CSV table of C-alpha atoms in Angstrom, one decimal:
chain,number,residue,atom,x,y,z
A,1,MET,CA,89.8,38.7,82.2
A,2,ASP,CA,88.8,42.2,83.2
A,3,HIS,CA,89.6,44.8,80.5
A,4,SER,CA,88.0,47.8,82.2
A,5,GLY,CA,91.3,49.3,83.4
A,6,MET,CA,93.0,49.0,80.0
A,7,ASP,CA,93.7,52.0,77.8
A,8,HIS,CA,92.4,51.4,74.3
A,9,GLY,CA,94.2,54.1,72.4
A,10,GLY,CA,92.9,57.0,74.5
A,11,HIS,CA,89.4,56.9,73.0
A,12,GLY,CA,87.6,56.2,76.3
A,13,ASP,CA,87.3,59.9,77.5
A,14,MET,CA,87.1,61.7,74.2
A,15,ASP,CA,84.9,64.8,74.2
A,16,MET,CA,82.3,64.2,71.6
A,17,GLY,CA,80.8,67.7,71.8
A,18,PRO,CA,77.6,68.8,73.5
A,19,LYS,CA,75.4,66.1,75.0
A,20,CYS,CA,71.9,66.3,73.5
A,21,SER,CA,68.9,64.9,75.2
A,22,MET,CA,66.5,63.1,72.9
A,23,ASN,CA,63.0,63.4,74.5
A,24,MET,CA,60.2,61.2,73.3
A,25,LEU,CA,57.9,62.6,75.8
A,26,PHE,CA,56.6,66.2,76.4
A,27,THR,CA,58.9,68.3,78.5
A,28,TRP,CA,59.6,71.9,79.5
A,29,SER,CA,63.2,71.2,80.4
A,30,SER,CA,65.9,73.0,78.3
A,31,GLU,CA,68.8,71.1,79.9
A,32,ASN,CA,70.9,69.5,77.1
A,33,LEU,CA,68.4,70.7,74.5
A,34,CYS,CA,69.6,70.5,71.0
A,35,ILE,CA,67.2,71.8,68.3
A,36,VAL,CA,67.4,69.8,65.1
A,37,PHE,CA,71.2,69.9,64.9
A,38,ARG,CA,73.9,69.1,67.5
A,39,GLN,CA,75.3,72.6,66.8
A,40,TRP,CA,72.0,74.3,67.8
A,41,HIS,CA,72.6,73.5,71.5
A,42,VAL,CA,70.8,75.5,74.2
A,43,THR,CA,73.3,76.2,76.9
A,44,GLY,CA,71.4,78.6,79.1
A,45,THR,CA,68.5,81.1,79.4
A,46,PHE,CA,69.9,83.5,76.9
A,47,SER,CA,70.5,80.9,74.2
A,48,LEU,CA,67.0,79.5,74.9
A,49,ILE,CA,65.4,82.9,74.4
A,50,VAL,CA,67.5,83.5,71.2
A,51,SER,CA,66.5,80.1,69.9
A,52,LEU,CA,62.9,80.6,70.6
A,53,PHE,CA,62.9,84.0,68.8
A,54,ALA,CA,64.7,82.3,65.8
A,55,ILE,CA,62.0,79.6,65.8
A,56,VAL,CA,59.2,82.2,65.8
A,57,LEU,CA,60.9,83.8,62.8
A,58,LEU,CA,61.3,80.5,61.0
A,59,ALA,CA,57.7,79.5,61.6
A,60,ALA,CA,56.5,83.0,60.4
A,61,GLY,CA,58.7,82.6,57.3
A,62,TYR,CA,56.7,79.6,56.3
A,63,GLU,CA,53.7,81.8,55.8
A,64,ALA,CA,55.9,84.2,53.8
A,65,ILE,CA,56.9,81.4,51.4
A,66,ARG,CA,53.2,80.5,51.0
A,67,GLU,CA,52.4,84.1,50.2
A,68,VAL,CA,55.2,84.3,47.6
A,69,SER,CA,53.8,81.1,46.1
A,70,ARG,CA,50.2,82.5,46.0
A,71,ARG,CA,51.4,85.7,44.4
A,72,TYR,CA,53.4,83.9,41.8
A,73,GLU,CA,50.5,81.7,40.9
A,74,GLN,CA,48.2,84.8,40.5
A,75,SER,CA,50.8,86.5,38.3
A,76,HIS,CA,51.3,83.3,36.2
A,77,GLU,CA,47.5,83.0,35.7
A,78,ALA,CA,47.4,86.7,34.5
A,79,ARG,CA,50.3,85.9,32.1
A,80,MET,CA,48.5,82.9,30.8
A,81,SER,CA,45.2,84.7,30.4
A,82,ALA,CA,47.0,87.4,28.4
A,83,PHE,CA,47.6,84.8,25.7
A,84,SER,CA,43.9,84.0,25.3
A,85,SER,CA,42.4,85.6,22.1
A,86,GLY,CA,39.4,87.8,22.2
A,87,SER,CA,36.4,87.5,19.8
A,88,SER,CA,36.6,91.0,18.2
A,89,SER,CA,39.6,92.4,16.4
A,90,GLU,CA,39.9,95.1,19.1
A,91,ASP,CA,40.1,92.5,21.8
A,92,ALA,CA,42.7,90.6,19.8
A,93,GLN,CA,44.9,93.6,19.5
A,94,LEU,CA,44.5,94.4,23.2
A,95,ASN,CA,45.4,90.8,24.1
A,96,GLU,CA,48.3,90.8,21.7
A,97,SER,CA,49.8,94.0,23.1
A,98,ARG,CA,49.2,92.7,26.7
A,99,SER,CA,50.9,89.4,25.9
A,100,LEU,CA,53.9,91.2,24.4
A,101,LEU,CA,54.1,93.4,27.5
A,102,VAL,CA,53.6,90.6,30.0
A,103,VAL,CA,55.5,87.8,28.4
A,104,GLY,CA,57.9,89.4,25.9
A,105,ARG,CA,59.0,87.0,23.2
A,106,ASP,CA,58.0,83.8,25.0
A,107,SER,CA,55.4,81.6,23.4
A,108,LYS,CA,52.5,80.4,25.5
A,109,ALA,CA,54.0,76.9,25.8
A,110,THR,CA,57.4,78.3,27.0
A,111,ALA,CA,55.7,80.6,29.5
A,112,GLU,CA,53.6,77.7,30.8
A,113,ARG,CA,56.6,75.4,31.1
A,114,LYS,CA,58.5,78.0,32.9
A,115,GLY,CA,55.6,78.7,35.2
A,116,VAL,CA,55.2,75.0,36.1
A,117,ILE,CA,58.9,74.7,36.9
A,118,ILE,CA,58.8,77.8,39.2
A,119,LYS,CA,55.6,76.7,40.9
A,120,GLY,CA,57.2,73.2,41.4
A,121,ALA,CA,60.3,74.7,42.9
A,122,LEU,CA,58.2,76.9,45.2
A,123,TYR,CA,56.2,73.9,46.3
A,124,ALA,CA,59.4,71.9,47.0
A,125,VAL,CA,60.6,74.8,49.2
A,126,GLN,CA,57.3,74.8,51.0
A,127,VAL,CA,57.4,71.0,51.6
A,128,PHE,CA,61.1,71.2,52.8
A,129,TYR,CA,60.2,74.1,55.1
A,130,SER,CA,57.1,72.4,56.5
A,131,PHE,CA,59.0,69.2,57.4
A,132,PHE,CA,61.7,71.3,59.0
A,133,ILE,CA,59.1,73.0,61.2
A,134,MET,CA,57.7,69.5,62.0
A,135,LEU,CA,61.2,68.5,63.2
A,136,LEU,CA,61.3,71.6,65.4
A,137,PHE,CA,57.9,70.6,66.9
A,138,MET,CA,59.1,67.0,67.4
A,139,THR,CA,61.7,68.0,69.9
A,140,TYR,CA,58.7,67.5,72.3
A,141,ASN,CA,59.8,70.6,74.1
A,142,GLY,CA,57.0,72.8,75.3
A,143,TRP,CA,58.9,76.0,74.7
A,144,VAL,CA,59.8,75.1,71.2
A,145,MET,CA,56.2,74.0,70.5
A,146,LEU,CA,54.9,77.3,71.8
A,147,ALA,CA,57.5,79.2,69.6
A,148,VAL,CA,56.3,77.3,66.5
A,149,ALA,CA,52.6,78.3,67.4
A,150,VAL,CA,53.6,81.9,68.0
A,151,GLY,CA,55.5,81.9,64.7
A,152,ALA,CA,52.4,80.6,62.9
A,153,PHE,CA,50.3,83.3,64.5
A,154,VAL,CA,52.8,86.0,63.6
A,155,GLY,CA,53.1,84.7,60.0
A,156,TYR,CA,49.3,84.5,59.6
A,157,ILE,CA,48.8,88.1,60.9
A,158,THR,CA,51.7,89.4,58.7
A,159,PHE,CA,51.3,87.4,55.5
A,160,GLY,CA,47.9,85.6,55.4
A,161,ARG,CA,45.3,87.9,56.9
A,162,ASN,CA,43.4,88.0,53.7
A,163,LEU,CA,42.9,84.3,53.7
A,164,SER,CA,40.6,82.0,55.5
A,165,SER,CA,41.9,80.8,58.8
A,166,ALA,CA,40.3,77.4,58.1
A,167,LYS,CA,43.4,76.1,56.4
A,168,SER,CA,44.4,72.5,56.7
A,169,VAL,CA,47.2,71.9,59.2
A,170,ALA,CA,49.5,69.3,57.7
A,171,CYS,CA,53.1,68.7,57.2
A,172,HIS,CA,52.8,70.3,53.7
């Protein structure tokens, strides 16, 4: 019995939103391109340009997060070194006054615990961010891949220029 002509409750022609192409091979096509989410759908040249600009900003933002993490680690190291005691009484007084200025009423253990939690949170943000950038790259779209690379360039020039460019390139 042929059921092709039967109406099954009107579900046959439902509009399911934008059609997204899922490429598993490299392409330059932006037709039906959805970037990570179905809602981030490229519908024409203008939306492609806006999307590529957003991707450049996102990729550059990753370097900003890394810079925030580096700066926090440096300030945390300075706070922890303020707790170390000097050998002379003058050094001890200087360290004591520095520790009160830097840490306030926190004990060294409390400041260290707080630092570990904040550094862990910053690391988690970096990992999440890096995997999101990986998902962008895995659209296998040449334009998106170039935008990620340009964003990495812009981020390095803006936030990482005092660092070695021989960083490991990994998901995190």
